[in-house]
């Protein structure tokens, strides 16, 4: 019993330190994000982005969109990409060995023909069966690559091998990209002079329940489905607070696979996307950062807070759980692969702050929380809980979580103001109130499952179910 | 003793509990305040946006009336001057200036100075906040407010890139004598962002500047910019002077020089650069390959020799394209395709 009491007191101290550090870091992030957003607003007013459009000085950019069994939406998605505002643009669609008629549909719709198109397998990818270009000269910027199935990372690598630009924008073919996305993402690459910009990320928002027209979001709406609404709030919080703060600290470890622009020579030198991981987006950025630090080259990873990508999030618990499980495995894999960066000052803010944060508050957080709950139950059974203390502490944690979410909603309302109706704000605030009670425990559980699956060696992506934008109410 | 220590523990526990409880209450208050603030702001935000739109529309209409009427000096200006909301008027004038040209824009400018609205520009230029100064510089350019030049010159090498670029464009656009003098005063790197915006401004000018003058500047960014401007504007210059750039230590400048030779059809210097392909970096080799199509009478033997020696696929592709363009014989295409197939 005495032994149990010792563990209990040790655990109490550990939990207090952990919770205190977490709360403090969230508080700092929230404040830093506010400052960073304000700075961005000032900077974005200057200059003329339209001047970049036709400038001879502007670099060529390739958009790489991997497609696997996208027969239902491939035509609409390619059409959406063709409307992107940028002159020196190349669009590479990589058909990753689809089993349906994705390629045939694209060939038929865009009048494609197989062409002779030399390239090098500079970074590892599965064999490319053919490269297609349109007979229509107006679609000259479109390139369709047909390759053997190898997964998303492999398809992106194939795209990088084929493209002939200095920069590429990686995206999910089923996401909706803002027409000005390339222009806005390229801005940091054009501006920075003393450091090399190796990657730029942007905000991803939830497109569920939004009205879609011509491959773009024409009217924003808070998701009607509760699970999607939880994720909408989570995305606002993660992108507007988390990513903006990490950008300011220069410790950003993740650029979403749904949208991001990268420097091609650096990606090639790093060996491209890692095929054996399910968190290829995070792993690539960490590897790029590691490479630049080891070569002692000054560099920067930037982040644009503009919502440039709209994605459809899972609306069923099963699919959502699978997605979160995969994200957890991806995080663990990246942290394991780059463990030498942990608290290593050689890697600057990434090694000393970014990596430890991801380790303790992303990977280990579900484990801490889960064991905490188990321990709490054990203490309750042995009558060792001071209920007044415990209840007040729980109230504090709950209130703190809601405050951070409210702050994120406040930042959104002050900056991009995408949710413009009072009912939208009301709905998001209500979601913030119930999120810690319903959604958060589930994310803890999925995190635990991810940990178990990772230790068991599970490396699959898990089946993805998407309704697709074309099935919803669309206006053409 | 034991009683005392247990009392202390109990007291400290109750203190912690009260602190945590207070924090929880404070957070509750914050949440309620944020919620109320957001909902109220949302309501007023819409109202305010509608009000701004209405006011701006009103002033736009008033200004257009004024511009269309002949007795603007008397009645309409008096009406406009009588209004207390000059800030809206200022915004409307700037807005209209962006949307009109020719005779109308001259009239808007007259009206702007008659109403004494330039004081808003000066106020912005005197601000201590860089983004307000940048805004003032933009407005000064729009209204061709030449008195803004001394303010702009202060910021041409500022630490804030955005302000720096705005100041550089403003000096270029508003200074009547030596508008490009500032290029020799730049110590900071000359970003692509700045080059794009400066070239955009130059493109608007009827009489183009002699960019060869800027080649003497130490800043490599300015030299690259000069070469591109000269190339785009087809400005030829002394061969002896410019041939030194072929051996410049910076690959970016050598690459830009090759592009300039191609754009100005300077076959002699282009060939001089191309001949030393073996000693060149891939970046420059690729540029030579890309520009090979732009010139005539490129010796085919050199291209084939280079093609066989070349290791970089992107350069090989460019050379293949050049060979295809310079000779359409079937044999050459077969050689070229066979060689390329070994690459891919």
PDB file of C-alpha atoms in Angstrom, chain A residues 213-308:
ATOM      1  CA  UNK A 213     -18.894  25.571 -57.721  1.00  0.00           C
ATOM      2  CA  UNK A 214     -16.459  25.006 -60.576  1.00  0.00           C
ATOM      3  CA  UNK A 215     -13.957  23.151 -58.416  1.00  0.00           C
ATOM      4  CA  UNK A 216     -13.916  25.896 -55.761  1.00  0.00           C
ATOM      5  CA  UNK A 217     -15.667  26.655 -52.498  1.00  0.00           C
ATOM      6  CA  UNK A 218     -18.276  29.270 -53.344  1.00  0.00           C
ATOM      7  CA  UNK A 219     -20.025  29.421 -49.983  1.00  0.00           C
ATOM      8  CA  UNK A 220     -18.514  28.474 -46.668  1.00  0.00           C
ATOM      9  CA  UNK A 221     -20.641  26.670 -44.120  1.00  0.00           C
ATOM     10  CA  UNK A 222     -19.849  25.053 -40.799  1.00  0.00           C
ATOM     11  CA  UNK A 223     -20.159  21.259 -41.261  1.00  0.00           C
ATOM     12  CA  UNK A 224     -23.591  19.929 -40.363  1.00  0.00           C
ATOM     13  CA  UNK A 225     -22.180  16.580 -39.293  1.00  0.00           C
ATOM     14  CA  UNK A 226     -20.979  16.747 -35.678  1.00  0.00           C
ATOM     15  CA  UNK A 227     -17.748  14.772 -36.263  1.00  0.00           C
ATOM     16  CA  UNK A 228     -16.861  16.966 -39.208  1.00  0.00           C
ATOM     17  CA  UNK A 229     -17.625  20.053 -37.105  1.00  0.00           C
ATOM     18  CA  UNK A 230     -15.243  18.858 -34.394  1.00  0.00           C
ATOM     19  CA  UNK A 231     -12.587  18.517 -37.046  1.00  0.00           C
ATOM     20  CA  UNK A 232     -13.383  21.960 -38.496  1.00  0.00           C
ATOM     21  CA  UNK A 233     -12.667  23.460 -35.085  1.00  0.00           C
ATOM     22  CA  UNK A 234      -9.596  21.296 -34.649  1.00  0.00           C
ATOM     23  CA  UNK A 235      -8.234  22.428 -38.061  1.00  0.00           C
ATOM     24  CA  UNK A 236      -8.769  26.115 -37.189  1.00  0.00           C
ATOM     25  CA  UNK A 237      -6.961  25.618 -33.888  1.00  0.00           C
ATOM     26  CA  UNK A 238      -4.125  23.552 -35.309  1.00  0.00           C
ATOM     27  CA  UNK A 239      -3.450  25.744 -38.324  1.00  0.00           C
ATOM     28  CA  UNK A 240      -4.096  29.230 -36.978  1.00  0.00           C
ATOM     29  CA  UNK A 241      -2.535  28.708 -33.557  1.00  0.00           C
ATOM     30  CA  UNK A 242      -0.171  25.733 -33.791  1.00  0.00           C
ATOM     31  CA  UNK A 243       1.378  26.205 -37.202  1.00  0.00           C
ATOM     32  CA  UNK A 244       1.573  29.998 -36.974  1.00  0.00           C
ATOM     33  CA  UNK A 245       3.308  29.816 -33.615  1.00  0.00           C
ATOM     34  CA  UNK A 246       5.761  27.178 -34.803  1.00  0.00           C
ATOM     35  CA  UNK A 247       6.487  29.260 -37.884  1.00  0.00           C
ATOM     36  CA  UNK A 248       7.381  32.154 -35.600  1.00  0.00           C
ATOM     37  CA  UNK A 249       9.658  29.922 -33.519  1.00  0.00           C
ATOM     38  CA  UNK A 250      11.088  28.415 -36.737  1.00  0.00           C
ATOM     39  CA  UNK A 251      10.293  24.944 -35.487  1.00  0.00           C
ATOM     40  CA  UNK A 252       7.553  23.883 -37.893  1.00  0.00           C
ATOM     41  CA  UNK A 253       7.769  20.124 -38.361  1.00  0.00           C
ATOM     42  CA  UNK A 254       4.759  19.480 -40.525  1.00  0.00           C
ATOM     43  CA  UNK A 255       3.393  20.859 -43.747  1.00  0.00           C
ATOM     44  CA  UNK A 256       0.121  19.180 -44.607  1.00  0.00           C
ATOM     45  CA  UNK A 257       0.183  16.737 -47.503  1.00  0.00           C
ATOM     46  CA  UNK A 258      -2.969  18.439 -48.791  1.00  0.00           C
ATOM     47  CA  UNK A 259      -1.054  21.584 -49.770  1.00  0.00           C
ATOM     48  CA  UNK A 260       2.569  22.651 -49.613  1.00  0.00           C
ATOM     49  CA  UNK A 261       5.230  24.096 -51.883  1.00  0.00           C
ATOM     50  CA  UNK A 262       8.775  22.745 -51.911  1.00  0.00           C
ATOM     51  CA  UNK A 263      12.150  23.590 -53.380  1.00  0.00           C
ATOM     52  CA  UNK A 264      12.870  20.797 -55.887  1.00  0.00           C
ATOM     53  CA  UNK A 265      16.709  20.727 -55.702  1.00  0.00           C
ATOM     54  CA  UNK A 266      16.523  20.360 -51.901  1.00  0.00           C
ATOM     55  CA  UNK A 267      13.862  17.637 -52.124  1.00  0.00           C
ATOM     56  CA  UNK A 268      15.986  15.748 -54.655  1.00  0.00           C
ATOM     57  CA  UNK A 269      19.121  16.057 -52.555  1.00  0.00           C
ATOM     58  CA  UNK A 270      17.190  14.643 -49.595  1.00  0.00           C
ATOM     59  CA  UNK A 271      16.004  11.687 -51.661  1.00  0.00           C
ATOM     60  CA  UNK A 272      12.346  12.663 -52.049  1.00  0.00           C
ATOM     61  CA  UNK A 273       9.402  11.262 -50.125  1.00  0.00           C
ATOM     62  CA  UNK A 274       9.983   8.186 -47.992  1.00  0.00           C
ATOM     63  CA  UNK A 275       7.811   5.369 -49.296  1.00  0.00           C
ATOM     64  CA  UNK A 276       7.919   3.150 -46.246  1.00  0.00           C
ATOM     65  CA  UNK A 277       6.130   5.570 -43.922  1.00  0.00           C
ATOM     66  CA  UNK A 278       2.487   6.579 -43.629  1.00  0.00           C
ATOM     67  CA  UNK A 279       3.467  10.076 -42.515  1.00  0.00           C
ATOM     68  CA  UNK A 280       5.420  10.987 -45.640  1.00  0.00           C
ATOM     69  CA  UNK A 281       4.563  14.717 -45.463  1.00  0.00           C
ATOM     70  CA  UNK A 282       5.984  15.203 -41.975  1.00  0.00           C
ATOM     71  CA  UNK A 283       8.944  12.919 -42.605  1.00  0.00           C
ATOM     72  CA  UNK A 284      10.013  14.833 -45.726  1.00  0.00           C
ATOM     73  CA  UNK A 285       9.969  18.187 -43.992  1.00  0.00           C
ATOM     74  CA  UNK A 286      11.908  16.879 -40.989  1.00  0.00           C
ATOM     75  CA  UNK A 287      14.469  15.292 -43.325  1.00  0.00           C
ATOM     76  CA  UNK A 288      14.804  18.513 -45.333  1.00  0.00           C
ATOM     77  CA  UNK A 289      15.363  20.497 -42.161  1.00  0.00           C
ATOM     78  CA  UNK A 290      17.862  17.946 -40.923  1.00  0.00           C
ATOM     79  CA  UNK A 291      19.719  18.051 -44.246  1.00  0.00           C
ATOM     80  CA  UNK A 292      19.955  21.856 -44.246  1.00  0.00           C
ATOM     81  CA  UNK A 293      21.171  21.924 -40.631  1.00  0.00           C
ATOM     82  CA  UNK A 294      23.770  19.233 -41.250  1.00  0.00           C
ATOM     83  CA  UNK A 295      25.037  21.072 -44.334  1.00  0.00           C
ATOM     84  CA  UNK A 296      25.030  24.291 -42.255  1.00  0.00           C
ATOM     85  CA  UNK A 297      23.018  26.152 -44.876  1.00  0.00           C
ATOM     86  CA  UNK A 298      20.769  28.980 -43.719  1.00  0.00           C
ATOM     87  CA  UNK A 299      17.192  28.102 -44.565  1.00  0.00           C
ATOM     88  CA  UNK A 300      13.623  28.871 -43.706  1.00  0.00           C
ATOM     89  CA  UNK A 301      10.314  27.013 -43.643  1.00  0.00           C
ATOM     90  CA  UNK A 302       7.454  29.428 -44.051  1.00  0.00           C
ATOM     91  CA  UNK A 303       3.737  29.166 -43.495  1.00  0.00           C
ATOM     92  CA  UNK A 304       0.937  31.164 -45.094  1.00  0.00           C
ATOM     93  CA  UNK A 305      -2.168  31.475 -42.890  1.00  0.00           C
ATOM     94  CA  UNK A 306      -4.508  31.963 -45.847  1.00  0.00           C
ATOM     95  CA  UNK A 307      -6.985  29.109 -46.247  1.00  0.00           C
ATOM     96  CA  UNK A 308      -5.776  27.878 -49.641  1.00  0.00           C
TER      97      UNK A 308
END
